[in-house]
CSV table of C-alpha atoms and ligand atoms in Angstrom, one decimal:
chain,number,residue,atom,x,y,z
A,230,MET,CA,94.2,-22.1,46.8
A,231,ASN,CA,97.8,-21.4,45.9
A,232,ARG,CA,97.8,-18.0,44.5
A,233,ILE,CA,100.3,-16.8,41.9
A,234,ARG,CA,102.3,-13.8,43.1
A,235,VAL,CA,102.3,-11.2,40.4
A,236,LEU,CA,104.5,-8.2,40.9
A,237,THR,CA,105.3,-5.1,38.9
A,238,GLY,CA,106.9,-1.8,39.4
A,239,ILE,CA,106.0,1.6,38.0
A,240,THR,CA,108.8,4.0,37.5
A,241,THR,CA,107.7,7.3,38.9
A,242,THR,CA,108.8,9.8,36.4
A,243,GLY,CA,106.2,11.9,34.6
A,244,THR,CA,102.4,11.9,34.7
A,245,PRO,CA,100.3,9.0,33.5
A,246,HIS,CA,99.0,9.3,29.9
A,247,LEU,CA,96.4,7.4,28.0
A,248,GLY,CA,99.1,4.9,26.7
A,249,ASN,CA,100.1,4.0,30.3
A,250,TYR,CA,96.5,3.5,31.2
A,251,ALA,CA,95.6,1.2,28.3
A,252,GLY,CA,99.0,-0.6,28.2
A,253,ALA,CA,99.7,-1.0,31.9
A,254,ILE,CA,97.2,0.3,34.5
A,255,ARG,CA,94.0,-1.1,33.1
A,256,PRO,CA,95.3,-4.7,32.4
A,257,ALA,CA,97.2,-4.8,35.7
A,258,ILE,CA,94.2,-3.8,37.7
A,259,ALA,CA,92.0,-6.3,35.8
A,260,ALA,CA,94.5,-9.0,36.6
A,261,SER,CA,94.7,-8.1,40.3
A,262,ARG,CA,91.0,-8.8,40.6
A,263,ARG,CA,91.4,-12.5,39.7
A,264,GLU,CA,90.9,-14.9,42.5
A,265,ASP,CA,94.1,-16.8,41.8
A,266,VAL,CA,96.4,-13.7,41.8
A,267,ASP,CA,98.2,-12.2,44.7
A,268,ALA,CA,99.2,-8.8,43.2
A,269,PHE,CA,102.1,-6.6,44.3
A,270,PHE,CA,102.3,-3.2,42.7
A,271,PHE,CA,104.8,-0.7,43.7
A,272,MET,CA,106.2,2.7,42.8
A,273,ALA,CA,109.8,2.4,41.7
A,274,ASP,CA,110.8,5.7,43.2
A,275,TYR,CA,114.4,4.6,43.8
A,276,HIS,CA,114.6,3.9,40.1
A,277,ALA,CA,113.2,7.3,39.4
A,278,LEU,CA,116.3,8.9,41.0
A,279,ILE,CA,118.4,7.5,38.3
A,280,LYS,CA,116.7,9.6,35.7
A,281,SER,CA,115.8,12.7,37.7
A,282,ASP,CA,117.6,14.8,40.4
A,283,ASP,CA,114.7,17.2,40.7
A,284,PRO,CA,113.1,16.6,44.2
A,285,ALA,CA,109.9,18.4,43.4
A,286,ARG,CA,109.4,16.4,40.3
A,287,ILE,CA,110.1,13.1,42.0
A,288,ALA,CA,107.7,13.9,44.9
A,289,ARG,CA,105.0,15.1,42.6
A,290,SER,CA,105.3,12.2,40.2
A,291,ARG,CA,104.9,9.5,42.8
A,292,LEU,CA,101.9,11.2,44.3
A,293,GLU,CA,100.2,11.5,40.9
A,294,ILE,CA,101.0,8.0,40.0
A,295,ALA,CA,99.7,6.6,43.3
A,296,ALA,CA,96.5,8.7,42.9
A,297,SER,CA,96.1,7.5,39.3
A,298,TRP,CA,96.3,3.8,40.1
A,299,LEU,CA,93.9,4.2,43.0
A,300,ALA,CA,91.5,6.3,40.9
A,301,CYS,CA,91.6,3.7,38.1
A,302,GLY,CA,90.2,1.2,40.5
A,303,LEU,CA,93.2,-0.4,42.3
A,304,ASP,CA,91.9,-1.9,45.5
A,305,PRO,CA,94.6,-1.4,48.2
A,306,GLN,CA,92.8,-4.0,50.4
A,307,ARG,CA,93.3,-6.6,47.8
A,308,VAL,CA,96.6,-5.6,46.3
A,309,THR,CA,99.8,-4.9,48.1
A,310,PHE,CA,100.4,-1.4,46.9
A,311,TYR,CA,103.5,0.4,48.2
A,312,ARG,CA,106.5,2.6,47.5
A,313,GLN,CA,109.9,1.0,46.9
A,314,SER,CA,111.6,3.6,49.1
A,315,ASP,CA,109.4,2.6,52.0
A,316,ILE,CA,111.0,-0.9,52.0
A,317,PRO,CA,114.5,-0.7,53.4
A,318,GLU,CA,115.0,-4.4,52.7
A,319,ILE,CA,115.1,-3.6,49.0
A,320,PRO,CA,118.3,-1.6,49.0
A,321,GLU,CA,119.7,-4.0,51.5
A,322,LEU,CA,119.0,-7.0,49.3
A,323,THR,CA,120.4,-5.0,46.4
A,324,TRP,CA,123.8,-5.0,48.0
A,325,LEU,CA,123.8,-8.8,48.7
A,326,LEU,CA,122.8,-9.3,45.1
A,327,THR,CA,125.4,-6.8,43.8
A,328,CYS,CA,128.1,-8.9,45.4
A,329,VAL,CA,127.1,-12.0,43.5
A,330,THR,CA,126.5,-10.2,40.2
A,331,ALA,CA,129.2,-10.4,37.5
A,332,LYS,CA,130.2,-6.9,36.4
A,333,GLY,CA,130.2,-8.2,32.9
A,334,LEU,CA,126.5,-9.0,33.1
A,335,LEU,CA,125.8,-5.4,33.8
A,336,ASN,CA,128.0,-4.3,31.0
A,337,ARG,CA,125.6,-6.1,28.7
A,338,ALA,CA,122.4,-4.4,29.9
A,339,HIS,CA,120.7,-2.6,27.0
A,340,ALA,CA,120.1,0.7,28.7
A,341,TYR,CA,123.7,1.0,29.8
A,342,LYS,CA,125.0,-0.2,26.5
A,343,ALA,CA,122.9,2.3,24.6
A,344,ALA,CA,124.3,5.1,26.7
A,345,VAL,CA,127.8,3.9,26.0
A,346,ASP,CA,127.1,3.6,22.3
A,347,ARG,CA,125.8,7.2,22.2
A,348,ASN,CA,128.9,8.4,23.9
A,349,LEU,CA,131.2,6.5,21.5
A,350,GLU,CA,129.3,7.9,18.5
A,351,ALA,CA,129.7,11.4,19.9
A,352,GLY,CA,133.4,10.8,20.4
A,353,GLU,CA,133.1,11.1,24.1
A,354,ASP,CA,134.5,9.0,26.9
A,355,THR,CA,132.7,5.6,27.2
A,356,ASP,CA,131.0,6.4,30.5
A,357,ALA,CA,130.5,10.2,30.1
A,358,GLY,CA,127.4,11.3,31.9
A,359,VAL,CA,126.5,7.7,33.0
A,360,ASN,CA,125.7,7.5,36.7
A,361,ALA,CA,126.4,4.2,38.5
A,362,GLY,CA,122.6,4.1,39.3
A,363,LEU,CA,121.9,3.4,35.6
A,364,TYR,CA,124.6,0.8,35.7
A,365,MET,CA,123.1,-0.9,38.8
A,366,TYR,CA,119.5,-0.6,37.6
A,367,PRO,CA,119.1,-4.3,36.8
A,368,VAL,CA,120.3,-5.3,40.3
A,369,LEU,CA,117.9,-3.0,42.1
A,370,MET,CA,115.1,-4.3,39.9
A,371,ALA,CA,116.1,-7.9,40.7
A,372,ALA,CA,115.9,-7.0,44.4
A,373,ASP,CA,112.4,-5.6,43.9
A,374,ILE,CA,111.3,-8.9,42.5
A,375,LEU,CA,113.3,-11.4,44.5
A,376,ALA,CA,112.5,-9.8,47.9
A,377,PHE,CA,108.9,-11.0,47.5
A,378,ASP,CA,109.4,-14.3,45.6
A,379,ALA,CA,107.3,-13.1,42.7
A,380,HIS,CA,106.3,-15.8,40.3
A,381,LYS,CA,105.2,-13.6,37.4
A,382,VAL,CA,106.3,-10.1,36.4
A,383,PRO,CA,104.2,-8.4,33.8
A,384,VAL,CA,106.3,-5.9,31.9
A,385,GLY,CA,106.8,-4.4,28.5
A,386,ARG,CA,109.1,-6.0,26.0
A,387,ASP,CA,111.9,-3.5,26.8
A,388,GLN,CA,112.1,-5.2,30.2
A,389,ILE,CA,112.7,-8.8,29.1
A,390,GLN,CA,116.4,-8.6,29.6
A,391,HIS,CA,116.0,-7.2,33.1
A,392,LEU,CA,113.9,-10.2,34.0
A,393,GLU,CA,116.5,-12.6,32.5
A,394,MET,CA,119.1,-10.8,34.7
A,395,ALA,CA,117.0,-11.2,37.8
A,396,ARG,CA,116.8,-14.9,37.1
A,397,ASP,CA,120.5,-15.1,36.5
A,398,ILE,CA,121.3,-13.2,39.7
A,399,ALA,CA,118.8,-15.3,41.7
A,400,GLN,CA,120.3,-18.5,40.4
A,401,ARG,CA,123.8,-17.4,41.2
A,402,PHE,CA,122.8,-16.5,44.8
A,403,ASN,CA,121.0,-19.8,45.3
A,404,HIS,CA,124.0,-21.6,43.9
A,405,ILE,CA,126.6,-19.9,46.0
A,406,TYR,CA,124.7,-20.1,49.3
A,407,GLY,CA,123.5,-23.6,48.6
A,408,GLN,CA,119.8,-23.3,48.9
A,409,ASP,CA,116.8,-22.2,46.9
A,410,PHE,CA,116.4,-18.8,48.6
A,411,PHE,CA,114.7,-17.2,45.7
A,412,VAL,CA,111.8,-18.1,43.4
A,413,LEU,CA,112.9,-17.7,39.8
A,414,PRO,CA,110.6,-15.1,38.4
A,415,GLN,CA,108.9,-15.4,35.0
A,416,VAL,CA,108.4,-12.5,32.6
A,417,GLN,CA,104.9,-12.0,31.5
A,418,ILE,CA,104.4,-10.1,28.3
A,419,GLU,CA,100.9,-9.1,27.6
A,420,GLU,CA,100.5,-9.8,24.0
A,421,GLN,CA,97.0,-8.4,23.4
A,422,VAL,CA,97.7,-5.3,25.4
A,423,ALA,CA,97.2,-2.2,23.4
A,424,THR,CA,100.2,-0.1,22.6
A,425,LEU,CA,98.5,3.1,21.6
A,426,PRO,CA,99.5,5.4,18.9
A,427,GLY,CA,100.3,9.0,20.0
A,428,LEU,CA,99.2,12.3,18.4
A,429,ASP,CA,101.6,11.8,15.5
A,430,GLY,CA,100.9,8.2,14.9
A,431,ARG,CA,104.1,6.9,16.5
A,432,LYS,CA,103.9,4.8,19.7
A,433,MET,CA,102.5,7.1,22.4
A,434,SER,CA,105.5,7.9,24.6
A,435,LYS,CA,106.7,10.7,26.7
A,436,SER,CA,110.0,10.7,24.9
A,437,TYR,CA,108.2,11.5,21.6
A,438,ASP,CA,106.1,14.2,23.2
A,439,ASN,CA,103.0,12.9,21.5
A,440,THR,CA,100.9,11.8,24.5
A,441,ILE,CA,97.3,12.3,25.4
A,442,PRO,CA,97.0,13.0,29.2
A,443,LEU,CA,94.9,10.7,31.3
A,444,PHE,CA,93.8,13.1,34.0
A,445,ALA,CA,96.1,16.2,33.8
A,446,GLY,CA,94.3,19.3,32.6
A,447,GLY,CA,90.9,17.8,32.9
A,448,ALA,CA,88.4,17.2,30.1
A,449,LYS,CA,89.6,20.3,28.4
A,450,ALA,CA,93.1,19.1,27.9
A,451,LEU,CA,91.8,15.7,26.8
A,452,ARG,CA,89.6,17.2,24.2
A,453,GLU,CA,92.4,19.5,22.9
A,454,ALA,CA,94.8,16.6,22.6
A,455,VAL,CA,92.3,14.5,20.7
A,456,MET,CA,91.7,17.4,18.3
A,457,ARG,CA,95.4,17.5,17.6
A,458,ILE,CA,95.7,13.8,16.5
A,459,VAL,CA,97.2,13.8,13.0
A,460,THR,CA,94.9,12.5,10.2
A,461,ASP,CA,95.2,12.4,6.4
A,462,SER,CA,93.7,15.1,4.4
A,463,ARG,CA,90.6,13.3,3.2
A,464,LEU,CA,87.5,15.6,3.1
A,465,PRO,CA,84.2,15.0,4.8
A,466,GLY,CA,82.3,12.5,2.7
A,467,GLU,CA,85.4,10.8,1.4
A,468,PRO,CA,85.8,7.2,2.6
A,469,LYS,CA,88.5,6.8,5.3
A,470,ASP,CA,90.8,3.9,5.8
A,471,PRO,CA,90.2,2.9,9.5
A,472,ASP,CA,93.2,0.5,9.6
A,473,GLY,CA,95.6,3.3,8.5
A,474,SER,CA,94.2,5.7,11.1
A,475,SER,CA,95.5,6.1,14.6
A,476,LEU,CA,92.1,7.6,15.5
A,477,TYR,CA,90.5,4.3,14.9
A,478,THR,CA,93.2,2.4,16.8
A,479,LEU,CA,92.6,4.6,19.8
A,480,TYR,CA,88.9,4.3,19.5
A,481,ARG,CA,89.1,0.5,19.4
A,482,ALA,CA,91.2,0.4,22.5
A,483,PHE,CA,88.3,1.8,24.5
A,484,ALA,CA,85.2,0.6,22.7
A,485,ASP,CA,83.4,-2.7,22.8
A,486,GLU,CA,83.2,-4.7,19.6
A,487,ALA,CA,79.8,-3.3,18.5
A,488,GLN,CA,81.0,0.3,19.0
A,489,ALA,CA,84.2,-0.3,17.2
A,490,ALA,CA,82.4,-1.9,14.2
A,491,ALA,CA,80.0,1.0,14.0
A,492,PHE,CA,82.9,3.5,14.1
A,493,ARG,CA,84.7,1.6,11.3
A,494,ARG,CA,81.6,1.6,9.1
A,495,ALA,CA,81.1,5.3,9.7
A,496,LEU,CA,84.7,6.1,8.7
A,497,GLU,CA,84.4,4.0,5.6
A,498,ALA,CA,81.2,5.8,4.8
A,499,GLY,CA,83.0,9.2,4.9
A,500,LEU,CA,82.6,10.4,8.5
A,501,ALA,CA,84.4,13.8,8.7
A,502,TRP,CA,87.7,13.7,10.8
A,503,GLY,CA,86.3,16.4,13.0
A,504,GLU,CA,83.3,14.4,13.9
A,505,ALA,CA,85.4,11.3,14.3
A,506,LYS,CA,87.5,13.2,16.8
A,507,GLN,CA,84.5,14.4,18.7
A,508,ALA,CA,83.2,10.8,18.9
A,509,LEU,CA,86.6,9.6,20.2
A,510,PHE,CA,86.7,12.3,22.8
A,511,GLU,CA,83.2,11.4,24.0
A,512,LEU,CA,84.1,7.7,24.2
A,513,LEU,CA,87.2,8.5,26.2
A,514,ASP,CA,85.7,11.0,28.5
A,515,GLY,CA,82.8,8.8,29.3
A,516,GLN,CA,85.2,6.3,30.8
A,517,ILE,CA,87.7,8.7,32.2
A,518,ALA,CA,85.4,11.3,33.8
A,519,PRO,CA,84.4,9.2,36.8
A,520,MET,CA,88.0,8.2,37.4
A,521,ARG,CA,89.1,11.8,37.0
A,522,GLU,CA,86.7,12.8,39.7
A,523,ARG,CA,88.2,10.2,42.1
A,524,TYR,CA,91.7,11.3,41.0
A,525,GLU,CA,91.0,14.9,41.9
A,526,SER,CA,89.6,14.1,45.2
A,527,LEU,CA,92.6,11.9,46.1
A,528,MET,CA,95.0,14.6,45.0
A,529,ALA,CA,93.3,16.9,47.3
A,530,GLN,CA,94.0,14.6,50.3
A,531,PRO,CA,97.7,13.6,50.0
A,532,GLY,CA,97.5,12.5,53.7
A,533,HIS,CA,95.0,9.8,52.7
A,534,ILE,CA,97.3,8.5,49.9
A,535,GLU,CA,100.1,8.5,52.4
A,536,GLU,CA,98.1,6.3,54.8
A,537,ILE,CA,97.3,3.9,52.1
A,538,LEU,CA,100.9,3.6,51.0
A,539,ARG,CA,102.1,3.2,54.6
A,540,ASP,CA,99.6,0.3,55.1
A,541,GLY,CA,100.9,-1.2,51.8
A,542,ALA,CA,104.5,-0.9,53.1
A,543,ARG,CA,103.5,-2.7,56.3
A,544,LYS,CA,102.1,-5.6,54.3
A,545,ALA,CA,105.1,-5.8,52.1
A,546,ARG,CA,107.6,-5.6,54.9
A,547,ALA,CA,105.8,-8.4,56.7
A,548,ILE,CA,107.2,-10.6,53.9
A,549,ALA,CA,110.5,-8.8,53.2
A,550,THR,CA,111.7,-8.4,56.7
A,551,PRO,CA,111.8,-12.1,57.7
A,552,LYS,CA,113.1,-12.9,54.2
A,553,MET,CA,116.0,-10.5,54.6
A,554,ALA,CA,116.8,-11.8,58.0
A,555,ARG,CA,117.2,-15.3,56.5
A,556,LEU,CA,119.4,-13.9,53.7
A,557,ARG,CA,121.6,-12.1,56.2
A,558,GLU,CA,122.1,-15.3,58.0
A,559,ALA,CA,122.8,-17.1,54.8
A,560,VAL,CA,125.7,-14.8,53.8
A,561,GLY,CA,127.1,-14.7,57.4
A,562,LEU,CA,125.8,-11.3,58.5
A,563,GLY,CA,123.1,-12.8,60.8
A,564,SER,CA,122.6,-11.1,64.1
A,565,HIS,CA,122.1,-14.7,65.4
A,566,ALA,CA,125.4,-16.0,64.1
A,567,ALA,CA,126.7,-16.4,67.7
A,568,THR,CA,123.5,-18.1,68.9
A,569,ALA,CA,122.8,-20.1,65.8
A,570,GLY,CA,120.7,-22.7,67.7
A,571,ALA,CA,117.9,-20.2,68.0
A,572,SER,CA,117.7,-19.7,64.2
A,573,ALA,CA,119.0,-23.1,63.1
A,574,GLY,CA,116.0,-23.6,60.8
A,575,SER,CA,117.1,-20.7,58.6
A,576,ARG,CA,120.7,-21.7,58.1
A,577,PRO,CA,121.7,-22.9,54.7
A,578,ARG,CA,123.6,-26.0,55.7
A,579,ASP,CA,123.6,-26.4,59.5
A,580,ASP,CA,119.9,-26.9,60.0
A,581,LYS,CA,120.7,-29.7,62.3
A,582,PRO,CA,122.8,-29.1,65.4
A,583,PRO,CA,126.4,-30.4,65.5
A,584,ARG,CA,127.0,-33.5,67.6
A,585,LEU,CA,129.8,-35.3,69.4
A,586,ALA,CA,130.5,-39.0,69.1
A,587,SER,CA,132.8,-41.0,71.4
A,588,PHE,CA,134.7,-44.1,70.4
A,589,ARG,CA,137.6,-46.3,71.3
A,590,ASP,CA,140.6,-46.4,68.9
A,591,GLU,CA,142.6,-49.5,68.0
A,592,ASP,CA,144.8,-49.0,71.0
A,593,GLY,CA,141.8,-49.0,73.3
A,594,ARG,CA,142.1,-45.3,74.2
A,595,PHE,CA,139.2,-42.9,74.2
A,596,ARG,CA,138.5,-40.4,71.5
A,597,PHE,CA,135.6,-38.4,70.1
A,598,ARG,CA,134.7,-36.7,66.9
A,599,LEU,CA,132.7,-33.5,66.3
A,600,PHE,CA,130.3,-33.6,63.4
A,601,ALA,CA,128.4,-30.7,61.8
A,602,GLY,CA,124.6,-31.1,61.5
A,603,ASP,CA,125.0,-32.3,57.9
A,604,GLY,CA,127.4,-35.0,58.9
A,605,GLU,CA,130.7,-33.5,57.9
A,606,GLU,CA,133.5,-34.3,60.3
A,607,LEU,CA,134.9,-31.2,61.9
A,608,LEU,CA,137.2,-32.4,64.6
A,609,LEU,CA,138.9,-35.5,65.8
A,610,SER,CA,140.0,-35.4,69.5
A,611,ARG,CA,143.4,-36.5,70.8
A,612,ALA,CA,143.4,-39.9,72.5
A,613,PHE,CA,142.6,-40.0,76.2
A,614,GLU,CA,143.7,-42.8,78.5
A,615,ASP,CA,140.8,-42.1,80.9
A,616,PRO,CA,137.2,-42.1,79.6
A,617,LYS,CA,136.3,-39.5,82.3
A,618,ALA,CA,139.0,-37.1,80.9
A,619,ALA,CA,137.5,-37.6,77.5
A,620,GLY,CA,134.1,-36.8,78.9
A,621,ALA,CA,135.3,-33.7,80.6
A,622,ALA,CA,137.0,-32.5,77.5
A,623,GLN,CA,133.7,-32.9,75.6
A,624,LYS,CA,131.9,-31.0,78.2
A,625,ARG,CA,134.4,-28.1,78.0
A,626,LEU,CA,134.1,-28.2,74.2
A,627,LYS,CA,130.4,-27.8,74.4
A,628,GLN,CA,130.6,-24.7,76.5
A,629,LEU,CA,133.6,-23.2,74.8
A,630,GLY,CA,132.0,-21.1,72.0
A,631,ALA,CA,134.0,-19.8,69.0
A,632,ALA,CA,135.1,-16.6,70.7
A,633,ALA,CA,137.1,-18.5,73.3
A,634,ALA,CA,138.5,-21.1,71.0
A,635,VAL,CA,142.2,-21.1,70.4
A,636,VAL,CA,142.9,-22.5,67.0
A,637,GLN,CA,146.4,-23.1,65.6
A,638,ILE,CA,146.7,-23.0,61.9
A,639,LYS,CA,149.1,-25.7,60.7
A,640,PRO,CA,149.9,-26.4,57.1
A,641,GLY,CA,147.0,-28.6,55.9
A,642,SER,CA,145.0,-28.8,59.1
A,643,LEU,CA,143.9,-26.9,62.2
A,644,LEU,CA,144.5,-27.7,65.9
A,645,LEU,CA,142.1,-26.7,68.6
A,646,GLU,CA,143.7,-26.0,71.9
A,647,LEU,CA,142.3,-26.1,75.4
A,648,ASP,CA,144.4,-24.8,78.3
A,649,GLY,CA,147.5,-24.7,76.2
A,650,GLU,CA,147.0,-28.3,75.2
A,651,THR,CA,145.9,-29.7,71.8
A,652,LEU,CA,142.4,-31.0,72.1
A,653,GLY,CA,142.1,-32.3,68.6
A,654,SER,CA,142.6,-31.5,65.0
A,655,THR,CA,140.5,-31.1,61.9
A,656,PRO,CA,140.8,-33.5,59.0
A,657,GLU,CA,143.5,-32.6,56.5
A,658,TYR,CA,142.5,-30.0,54.0
A,659,GLY,CA,143.9,-29.5,50.5
A,660,ASP,CA,144.2,-25.7,50.2
A,661,GLU,CA,144.0,-22.5,52.1
A,662,GLN,CA,140.4,-21.9,51.0
A,663,ALA,CA,139.3,-25.3,52.2
A,664,ARG,CA,141.1,-24.6,55.5
A,665,ASP,CA,139.3,-21.3,55.9
A,666,LEU,CA,136.0,-23.0,55.3
A,667,ALA,CA,136.9,-25.7,57.9
A,668,LEU,CA,137.7,-23.0,60.4
A,669,GLU,CA,134.5,-21.2,59.7
A,670,ARG,CA,132.5,-24.4,60.1
A,671,LEU,CA,134.3,-25.4,63.3
A,672,ARG,CA,133.6,-22.0,64.8
A,673,GLU,CA,130.0,-22.2,63.8
A,674,ALA,CA,129.6,-25.6,65.4
A,675,LEU,CA,131.2,-24.4,68.6
A,676,ASP,CA,128.8,-21.5,68.8
A,677,MET,CA,125.9,-23.7,68.2
A,678,LEU,CA,127.0,-26.1,70.9
A,679,ALA,CA,127.5,-23.3,73.3
A,680,ALA,CA,124.1,-21.8,72.5
A,681,ALA,CA,122.5,-25.1,73.3
A,682,ALA,CA,124.5,-25.8,76.4
B,805,LIG,N1,112.1,-1.1,35.1
B,805,LIG,C1,110.6,-1.1,35.0
B,805,LIG,C2,110.1,-0.2,33.9
B,805,LIG,O1,110.8,0.7,33.6
B,805,LIG,C3,110.1,-0.7,36.4
B,805,LIG,C4,110.4,-1.6,37.4
B,805,LIG,C5,111.3,-1.4,38.5
B,805,LIG,C6,109.9,-2.9,37.6
B,805,LIG,N2,111.4,-2.5,39.3
B,805,LIG,C7,110.5,-3.4,38.8
B,805,LIG,C8,109.0,-3.7,36.9
B,805,LIG,C9,110.3,-4.7,39.2
B,805,LIG,C10,108.8,-4.9,37.3
B,805,LIG,C11,109.4,-5.5,38.5
B,805,LIG,O2,109.1,-0.5,33.4
């Protein structure tokens, strides 16, 4: 079966709360159990550095988040689960992508623009307090996704633009280097997924300081938070409106249908808010307590988490490392550039070796041409009176290699010299850029011939 590769990143700032659990962790783990899904989940700890320069917080947060996902049932055998910062190919790819990304594209990123707008409003310099990491955020995120050829990327609505940028950047790279190096990732917005209300009824979010902790502080902290959920002032016995109550919304996100219906009826029949909160706490704790126990035992053995993440990085790099090697070749940074024959299969254009073809011209003299693997003519030899001399010149050419080639640049074409004599010339090229490309291709072909000789 062709499995769909689903990949998502978790920014490692803060400690998971109930909203993260219902909105991201729970649905992602459920999806990862599907037979047709090949799931990649990773901790975006490089992204975390953009927001925080507190080393202890960074270290703590990624440990807590790893432990949380594992405690919630993520199976590291099944899912490729790793830390972004354990994959050196990601920052490497980030640079290759940076160099094909229009600066103007990044100017339009929502997060950066919001920072600029805040500055302008405050009468500050446009970029005051903005680090270049924030600016580059979308490129790093594109690398996260493209390094693994993910098909689907489940994210929140606020990330849609980042996915569009990842596709843009991938397309641009594919176009420039002339091959479909990257799968174009699709955004996956989970429509039914619960966005939970927080203590004050607004969306549960760290930035509103209205969260209910998932594990931190144990059952006691969970209970205390639930008791602080804001309700209206209806008295015990007075009918409550479930649809206007965040208590009910929270309850429903964790209950089955029968439980939710019963809770609704009880509220409508006048259940006291205090009792309703107790019922919500019990429902939540019933599901969280077993996970909390696993969480605490994992947090007590950070070495074990470390091992799991190292294994995950190994699995991830088994994909990213060969991919990155291919990309390095594609942009001209390949370690095999001088022995291209060995890696010919991964070259964007010259996947076939160059070849030489002899012929006799109208005057009956002997010449040959050098063609690139894709059929483009690279060189036409001078005329030889003697076929043996032409053959010897071909033999020399095959062993020459780019490093030893002497190329004279003439207006409009290039001359290849051998022993101080012109051996042949390239076809005429229109402009300097085309001539540089011709030189590049000629050198490539000479290296490939030499490698095969
Ligand atoms: N930017 C994402 C967020 O804040 C996290 C993230 C980083 C991510 N890299 C990613 C998500 C790659 C999906 C794919 O939610």
